[in-house]
Coordinates of C-alpha atoms and ligand atoms in Angstrom, one line a residue:
M7 CA 34.0 74.1 154.2
T8 CA 32.7 77.5 153.3
D9 CA 33.2 78.5 149.7
F10 CA 36.3 80.9 149.6
P11 CA 35.4 84.4 148.6
R12 CA 36.4 86.1 145.4
F13 CA 38.8 88.8 145.0
P14 CA 38.9 91.6 142.4
P15 CA 40.2 90.5 139.1
S16 CA 43.1 92.9 139.5
F17 CA 44.1 91.4 143.1
E18 CA 47.8 90.2 143.5
W19 CA 48.5 87.2 144.8
G20 CA 52.2 86.8 146.4
C21 CA 54.7 85.3 148.7
A22 CA 57.5 87.2 150.7
T23 CA 60.6 86.3 152.1
A24 CA 63.8 88.4 153.4
A25 CA 67.6 88.2 152.3
F26 CA 69.3 87.3 155.5
Q27 CA 66.5 85.1 156.4
I28 CA 67.0 82.8 153.3
E29 CA 69.9 83.9 151.0
G30 CA 72.8 82.0 152.7
G31 CA 75.9 82.4 150.4
A32 CA 77.1 84.9 153.1
L33 CA 80.8 84.5 152.8
E34 CA 80.1 84.4 148.2
G35 CA 80.7 87.3 146.3
G36 CA 82.5 89.7 148.3
K37 CA 79.4 89.9 150.3
L38 CA 80.0 91.6 153.4
P39 CA 79.1 90.6 157.1
S40 CA 76.1 92.4 158.3
I41 CA 74.7 93.6 161.9
W42 CA 72.9 90.2 162.0
D43 CA 75.8 88.4 161.3
E44 CA 77.6 89.5 164.0
F45 CA 74.4 89.2 166.9
C46 CA 74.6 85.8 165.6
A47 CA 77.9 85.1 167.0
Q48 CA 77.2 86.6 170.3
P49 CA 76.4 83.9 172.3
G50 CA 72.7 83.7 174.0
R51 CA 71.4 85.8 171.1
I52 CA 69.6 83.5 168.9
K53 CA 67.6 80.5 170.6
D54 CA 69.0 77.6 168.7
A55 CA 72.7 79.4 168.7
S56 CA 71.9 79.5 164.5
D57 CA 72.9 82.0 162.1
G58 CA 72.0 83.0 158.6
L59 CA 75.3 81.4 156.9
V60 CA 73.6 79.3 154.7
A61 CA 69.6 79.6 155.5
C62 CA 67.8 77.9 153.0
D63 CA 70.6 78.3 150.8
H64 CA 68.5 80.0 148.6
F65 CA 71.8 81.9 146.4
H66 CA 72.3 78.4 145.2
R67 CA 69.0 77.4 144.7
F68 CA 66.8 80.5 143.5
R69 CA 65.9 79.2 140.2
E70 CA 64.6 75.8 142.1
D71 CA 62.5 78.8 144.9
V72 CA 61.0 80.6 141.8
A73 CA 60.0 77.7 140.1
L74 CA 58.4 76.6 143.1
M75 CA 56.4 79.6 143.0
A76 CA 55.2 79.8 139.8
D77 CA 53.9 76.2 140.4
L78 CA 52.0 77.3 143.4
G79 CA 50.3 80.1 141.6
F80 CA 52.0 82.9 143.0
R81 CA 52.0 85.8 140.4
H82 CA 54.1 88.3 142.8
Y83 CA 57.5 87.8 145.0
R84 CA 58.2 90.4 147.8
F85 CA 62.1 90.0 148.9
S86 CA 64.8 91.9 150.1
I87 CA 68.0 93.0 148.3
A88 CA 71.2 92.6 150.6
W89 CA 73.0 95.6 151.0
T90 CA 76.2 94.0 152.4
R91 CA 75.8 91.9 148.9
V92 CA 75.7 94.9 146.4
V93 CA 77.5 97.6 147.8
R94 CA 81.2 97.2 148.8
E95 CA 82.7 99.1 151.7
D96 CA 84.4 102.1 150.2
G97 CA 80.9 102.6 148.6
C98 CA 81.3 101.3 145.2
A99 CA 79.1 98.6 143.4
N100 CA 80.0 95.2 144.1
P101 CA 79.4 93.4 140.1
E102 CA 78.9 90.0 141.3
G103 CA 76.4 91.2 144.1
L104 CA 74.5 92.8 141.6
D105 CA 74.5 89.8 139.1
F106 CA 73.1 87.5 141.8
Y107 CA 69.8 89.7 141.8
R108 CA 70.2 90.1 138.2
R109 CA 70.0 86.5 137.7
L110 CA 66.8 86.1 139.9
L111 CA 65.1 88.8 139.0
D112 CA 65.7 87.2 135.1
A113 CA 64.3 83.8 136.7
L114 CA 61.6 85.5 138.1
H115 CA 60.7 87.3 134.7
E116 CA 60.7 84.3 132.9
K117 CA 58.1 82.7 134.7
G118 CA 55.9 85.9 134.8
I119 CA 56.4 86.5 138.2
T120 CA 56.3 90.4 139.2
P121 CA 59.2 91.1 141.9
N122 CA 58.5 93.4 144.9
A123 CA 61.8 94.7 146.0
T124 CA 62.2 95.9 149.8
L125 CA 65.9 97.7 149.8
Y126 CA 66.5 97.5 153.9
H127 CA 65.2 94.0 155.9
W128 CA 67.3 95.1 158.9
D129 CA 70.4 94.1 157.7
L130 CA 72.7 96.6 157.9
P131 CA 76.2 96.3 156.7
A132 CA 78.5 95.7 159.9
H133 CA 81.0 98.5 159.0
L134 CA 78.2 100.7 159.3
Q135 CA 77.8 99.8 162.8
H136 CA 80.9 100.4 163.2
A137 CA 82.0 103.4 161.9
N138 CA 78.9 105.4 162.5
R139 CA 76.9 103.7 165.4
G140 CA 74.9 102.6 162.9
W141 CA 71.0 104.1 162.8
L142 CA 72.2 106.4 165.7
G143 CA 74.0 107.9 163.5
R144 CA 73.0 110.6 160.4
E145 CA 75.2 109.4 158.3
T146 CA 74.1 105.9 158.0
A147 CA 70.5 107.8 156.3
I148 CA 73.0 109.2 153.8
R149 CA 74.7 106.4 153.1
F150 CA 70.8 104.6 152.5
A151 CA 70.3 106.8 150.2
D152 CA 73.4 106.5 147.9
Y153 CA 73.0 102.5 147.9
A154 CA 69.1 103.5 147.0
A155 CA 70.4 105.8 144.0
L156 CA 73.0 102.4 142.9
V157 CA 70.2 99.9 143.4
A158 CA 67.7 102.3 141.2
R159 CA 71.1 102.6 138.2
E160 CA 71.6 99.0 138.2
L161 CA 68.5 97.2 138.8
G162 CA 66.0 99.8 138.5
D163 CA 64.8 98.8 134.9
R164 CA 63.9 95.3 136.4
L165 CA 61.8 96.6 139.7
Q166 CA 58.1 98.1 139.3
R167 CA 57.8 98.1 143.4
V168 CA 60.2 99.4 145.5
A169 CA 59.8 99.6 149.5
T170 CA 62.6 101.6 151.2
L171 CA 62.6 100.2 154.7
N172 CA 60.8 96.7 156.1
E173 CA 59.6 97.5 159.5
P174 CA 61.6 100.0 161.0
W175 CA 60.2 99.7 164.2
C176 CA 61.9 96.4 164.8
S177 CA 65.2 98.2 163.7
A178 CA 64.7 100.7 166.1
F179 CA 62.5 99.3 169.0
L180 CA 63.6 95.8 169.1
G181 CA 67.2 96.7 168.1
H182 CA 67.8 99.2 170.5
D183 CA 65.4 99.5 173.3
I184 CA 64.0 95.6 174.0
G185 CA 68.1 94.4 172.6
V186 CA 66.2 91.6 171.2
F187 CA 67.7 91.9 167.2
A188 CA 70.4 93.4 166.3
P189 CA 72.6 95.2 167.1
G190 CA 71.4 94.7 170.8
L191 CA 70.9 97.5 172.6
Q192 CA 68.8 98.4 175.9
D193 CA 68.3 102.3 175.5
R194 CA 65.3 104.0 175.2
P195 CA 66.2 107.5 173.7
S196 CA 68.1 105.4 171.6
A197 CA 65.7 103.5 169.8
L198 CA 63.8 106.8 169.4
L199 CA 66.7 108.3 167.7
A200 CA 67.3 105.0 165.5
A201 CA 63.8 105.6 164.2
H202 CA 64.3 109.0 163.5
H203 CA 67.2 108.2 161.4
L204 CA 65.5 105.2 159.6
M205 CA 62.8 107.3 158.7
L206 CA 64.9 110.1 157.2
A207 CA 67.0 107.2 155.6
H208 CA 63.4 106.3 153.9
G209 CA 63.1 110.5 152.9
L210 CA 65.9 110.7 151.8
G211 CA 66.2 106.6 149.9
L212 CA 63.0 108.0 147.7
Q213 CA 64.4 111.4 146.8
A214 CA 67.6 109.7 145.4
W215 CA 65.8 106.8 143.9
R216 CA 63.6 109.3 141.9
A217 CA 66.5 111.2 140.9
E218 CA 67.4 108.2 139.1
R219 CA 63.9 107.2 137.5
S220 CA 60.9 107.8 137.7
D221 CA 59.0 105.2 136.6
T222 CA 59.3 103.1 139.7
Q223 CA 56.1 102.8 142.5
L224 CA 57.8 103.5 145.8
G225 CA 56.8 103.2 148.9
I226 CA 57.7 101.8 152.4
V227 CA 56.7 98.6 154.7
L228 CA 55.0 99.0 158.3
N229 CA 53.8 97.2 160.9
P230 CA 51.2 99.5 162.6
E231 CA 50.4 98.2 166.4
L232 CA 46.7 97.2 167.0
C233 CA 46.5 97.4 170.8
D234 CA 43.7 97.0 173.1
A235 CA 43.7 97.9 176.7
F236 CA 43.4 95.4 179.3
S237 CA 40.7 96.8 181.3
D238 CA 38.4 100.3 181.1
A239 CA 40.6 101.7 183.9
K240 CA 41.8 104.7 182.7
P241 CA 45.6 103.6 182.9
D242 CA 45.0 100.9 180.6
A243 CA 43.8 102.8 178.3
M244 CA 46.5 105.2 178.0
A245 CA 49.0 102.4 178.2
A246 CA 47.5 101.0 175.1
R247 CA 47.5 104.6 173.4
M248 CA 51.6 104.7 174.4
A249 CA 52.1 101.9 172.7
E250 CA 50.3 102.7 169.8
M251 CA 52.1 106.2 169.3
E252 CA 55.4 104.3 169.2
R253 CA 54.8 101.8 167.1
N254 CA 52.5 103.9 164.9
D255 CA 52.5 107.5 165.0
V256 CA 56.4 107.6 165.2
F257 CA 56.3 106.3 162.2
F258 CA 53.0 107.2 160.2
N259 CA 53.6 110.7 161.6
P260 CA 56.7 111.8 159.4
L261 CA 55.2 110.2 156.5
F262 CA 53.0 113.0 156.5
N263 CA 54.6 115.9 157.6
R264 CA 53.5 115.8 161.2
E265 CA 56.0 116.1 164.4
W266 CA 55.9 112.5 166.5
P267 CA 53.3 113.5 169.3
A268 CA 54.7 115.5 172.9
E269 CA 55.0 111.9 174.6
M270 CA 57.2 110.9 172.2
L271 CA 59.6 113.9 171.8
E272 CA 59.8 114.3 175.6
Q273 CA 61.5 111.2 175.5
I274 CA 64.1 112.1 173.3
G275 CA 64.5 115.4 174.6
E276 CA 67.3 114.0 177.5
L277 CA 69.4 113.1 174.4
G278 CA 70.0 116.3 173.8
V279 CA 70.0 115.3 169.9
H280 CA 69.4 118.1 167.2
R281 CA 67.0 117.3 165.1
P282 CA 66.9 119.9 162.4
A283 CA 63.6 121.2 161.4
E284 CA 63.6 120.1 158.0
D285 CA 64.3 116.4 158.6
L286 CA 60.3 116.2 158.6
R287 CA 60.1 118.1 155.4
I288 CA 62.7 115.0 153.8
C289 CA 60.7 112.5 155.6
A290 CA 57.6 113.3 153.7
Q291 CA 58.1 112.3 150.1
P292 CA 55.2 111.2 148.1
L293 CA 54.2 107.7 148.6
D294 CA 52.7 105.5 145.7
F295 CA 52.1 102.8 148.2
I296 CA 51.9 101.2 151.8
G297 CA 52.5 97.8 152.9
L298 CA 51.5 96.9 155.7
N299 CA 52.3 93.5 157.6
Y300 CA 49.7 92.1 159.8
Y301 CA 50.3 89.2 162.2
T302 CA 48.1 89.5 165.6
R303 CA 47.2 92.4 167.9
S304 CA 48.2 93.0 171.2
V305 CA 46.6 94.1 174.7
A306 CA 48.7 96.7 176.8
Q307 CA 48.4 97.1 180.7
A308 CA 49.9 100.3 183.0
P309 CA 53.3 99.9 183.3
Q310 CA 54.7 98.6 186.2
T311 CA 58.8 98.0 185.8
P312 CA 61.1 101.1 185.6
A313 CA 61.9 100.0 181.8
E314 CA 58.1 99.4 181.4
L315 CA 57.6 103.0 182.7
C316 CA 60.0 104.5 180.5
R317 CA 58.1 103.2 177.8
G318 CA 54.7 104.1 179.0
Y319 CA 52.9 100.3 178.8
R320 CA 53.6 96.9 179.3
F321 CA 52.1 93.9 177.3
V322 CA 50.1 91.0 178.9
S323 CA 50.8 88.1 177.2
P324 CA 47.8 86.5 175.4
D325 CA 46.3 83.0 177.6
A326 CA 46.2 80.4 175.6
K327 CA 43.1 79.2 177.5
A328 CA 40.6 81.9 176.2
V329 CA 42.2 82.5 172.6
A330 CA 44.0 80.6 170.1
L331 CA 47.4 81.1 169.0
T332 CA 49.9 79.7 166.7
D333 CA 53.4 78.1 167.7
I334 CA 55.3 81.0 168.4
G335 CA 52.3 82.5 170.9
W336 CA 50.7 85.2 169.0
E337 CA 47.0 85.4 169.3
I338 CA 44.8 84.4 166.3
H339 CA 42.4 87.6 165.5
P340 CA 41.5 88.4 161.8
Q341 CA 39.3 90.7 162.9
G342 CA 42.4 93.1 163.6
L343 CA 43.1 93.3 160.2
R344 CA 40.1 95.7 159.6
R345 CA 40.1 96.9 162.6
V346 CA 44.0 98.1 162.9
I347 CA 43.4 99.6 158.9
E348 CA 40.2 101.9 160.0
K349 CA 41.9 103.2 162.3
L350 CA 45.1 103.7 160.3
Q351 CA 42.6 105.5 157.9
S352 CA 40.9 107.3 160.4
Q353 CA 44.4 109.2 161.3
W354 CA 46.3 109.4 158.2
P355 CA 45.7 110.0 154.6
L356 CA 46.9 106.3 153.4
P357 CA 47.8 106.1 150.0
P358 CA 47.1 102.2 148.4
I359 CA 47.5 99.2 150.9
W360 CA 49.0 96.0 149.9
I361 CA 49.4 93.5 152.7
T362 CA 53.2 92.9 152.5
E363 CA 53.2 90.2 155.0
N364 CA 50.6 88.0 156.6
G365 CA 51.7 84.2 157.7
A366 CA 51.5 81.6 161.0
A367 CA 54.0 80.1 162.7
D368 CA 53.0 76.3 162.8
N369 CA 56.0 74.0 163.2
T370 CA 53.7 70.5 162.1
P371 CA 56.9 68.4 161.1
V372 CA 56.3 66.8 157.3
G373 CA 55.1 63.4 157.9
E374 CA 55.1 60.4 155.2
R375 CA 52.0 62.2 153.9
G376 CA 53.2 65.7 153.7
C377 CA 52.8 68.6 156.3
D378 CA 49.2 68.9 157.4
D379 CA 49.4 72.5 158.8
V380 CA 45.9 72.9 160.3
I381 CA 47.0 76.5 162.4
R382 CA 48.2 77.9 159.5
L383 CA 45.3 76.4 157.3
H384 CA 42.9 77.8 159.1
Y385 CA 44.9 81.2 159.9
L386 CA 45.2 82.1 156.3
R387 CA 41.4 80.8 155.4
T388 CA 40.2 83.5 158.5
H389 CA 42.4 86.1 157.4
L390 CA 41.7 85.9 153.7
E391 CA 37.7 86.0 154.5
Q392 CA 38.5 88.8 156.7
L393 CA 40.3 90.7 153.9
A394 CA 37.7 90.1 150.9
D395 CA 35.3 91.6 153.2
M396 CA 36.9 94.8 154.1
I397 CA 37.6 95.4 149.9
A398 CA 33.8 94.4 149.3
S399 CA 33.0 97.3 151.7
G400 CA 35.4 99.3 150.1
I401 CA 39.0 99.5 151.4
D402 CA 41.7 100.0 149.2
V403 CA 43.9 96.9 149.4
R404 CA 45.3 95.7 145.9
G405 CA 47.3 92.3 147.3
Y406 CA 48.4 90.0 149.2
Y407 CA 51.5 88.6 150.3
V408 CA 51.8 85.9 152.3
W409 CA 54.7 85.2 154.9
S410 CA 56.3 83.6 153.7
L411 CA 57.1 81.0 150.8
L412 CA 59.9 78.9 152.8
D413 CA 60.3 78.0 156.5
N414 CA 63.5 80.2 157.3
F415 CA 65.4 81.7 159.7
E416 CA 63.4 83.5 162.1
W417 CA 65.4 86.4 163.8
A418 CA 65.9 85.8 167.5
H419 CA 64.1 82.7 167.3
G420 CA 66.4 81.2 164.6
Y421 CA 64.9 77.6 162.9
T422 CA 62.9 76.9 165.9
Q423 CA 59.8 79.1 164.5
R424 CA 58.1 77.8 160.7
F425 CA 56.6 80.2 159.0
G426 CA 56.8 79.1 155.7
V427 CA 54.1 77.6 153.4
V428 CA 56.9 75.3 151.9
H429 CA 59.0 73.0 154.4
V430 CA 62.3 73.3 154.4
D431 CA 64.4 70.4 155.6
Y432 CA 67.9 72.7 156.5
A433 CA 69.8 69.2 156.8
T434 CA 69.0 68.3 153.0
Q435 CA 67.5 71.5 152.0
K436 CA 64.6 69.5 150.5
R437 CA 61.4 71.6 149.9
T438 CA 58.0 70.3 150.7
P439 CA 55.0 72.3 150.3
K440 CA 52.2 72.0 153.2
A441 CA 49.1 71.8 152.8
S442 CA 48.3 75.7 153.1
A443 CA 50.8 75.9 149.7
R444 CA 48.5 73.3 148.0
W445 CA 45.3 75.1 149.6
L446 CA 46.5 78.7 148.6
Q447 CA 47.4 77.7 145.0
Q448 CA 43.7 76.0 144.7
Q449 CA 42.5 79.6 146.1
I450 CA 44.3 82.0 143.6
L451 CA 44.0 79.7 140.5
S452 CA 40.1 79.5 141.1
Q453 CA 40.3 83.6 141.2
P454 CA 38.3 85.7 138.6
T455 CA 41.3 86.9 135.7
Ligands
FCB2 C1 58.0 90.3 160.6 C2 59.2 90.1 159.7 C3 59.2 89.0 158.6 C4 59.3 87.9 159.8 C5 57.7 87.8 160.5 C6 57.5 86.5 161.0 O1 58.0 91.2 161.3 O2 59.1 91.2 158.6 O3 60.8 89.3 158.6 O4 60.0 87.6 160.9 O5 57.5 88.9 161.4

């Protein structure tokens, strides 16, 4: 094996999780149901008909999990706060829920691990979906800002870095157009309206946080698309551009006070919704950082079915004979990390970047000699080599969070896809670090400090 590259001494090594995917404790401490609890309860939505009621039971085992992180060498931890745990239906603070996060933050502090919190990782309070049509209602963005202010007041003294949203494309488009995520709608204009309200929530959230505290680094986590055209033919090239516009321009443009591309405005036009002109200015709050999640690239072709025509593109599934895939079927394409960041930097004036998620589904079981997750090992090694090269050539990436610390509830895939560097036996909740965790530990500990 070749030598593992050196990263700058200040480079931050972390692991990432999200509340709904690991916490469980769904009925404890006054926690309210989220749209994901309701989505899981609908037959046929989740591949293994599972839910997040127990998940990794992190709600009860967080001390063990923090000790594990520390043991594996992680000095940074990205997690999300469950809105449903800390805010009651009347908008007041839920002290019991806040106490959970205080205890978690204390445990991290004791182990010298810096927290990096995300306020919204898809688990919208269900009552806001019912009363307000969730992200289709402007009011939800205002309620998000109230929630952000509450967290700033209650937990802000312990949080140095906070992101408003995780991957709003997924909430908007997987949730309202493709329909495979909560709330499970299939209506293209609704997806665009949800995208707008999510970005408005981001802007209002940053304003609200900054009104409470000025010492937090604030940003957002996006999952930009790197989309190649299936062929040189013009319709395929146009399809690839349409996919990138939906995934990138709809979210990056508002951050920098730019209107959506005309193609997107046309799609929302039919809704007849009023998007006040000042919204754009609200979305474009100063950013201290941007988090980018990168897993794979996609390949687009000219649309064929009516739904695809509406979107302007269709995706071509990767061919397992031609390219290497992870167990979830995503192409392993480490060069994409550089390509997508260079492309984004050529389009928008990005602030410093953190890779807030990167990792692989590798479902290798635990045997007597542990878990030899070779796909993940290969994936992490090739992506980190790529990242080291990029940093050496001057791209400003300040840290890397592997997705994920633990195997967990992988949304519509339920527990069928394992992304953890630590294996979780869901029957016993036993944690077993995989070969990839030990390898990462070795690399992190051998870096210059
Ligand atoms: C990302 C999500 C994260 C996890 C990974 C595999 O899109 O942010 O919660 O599901 O994919």
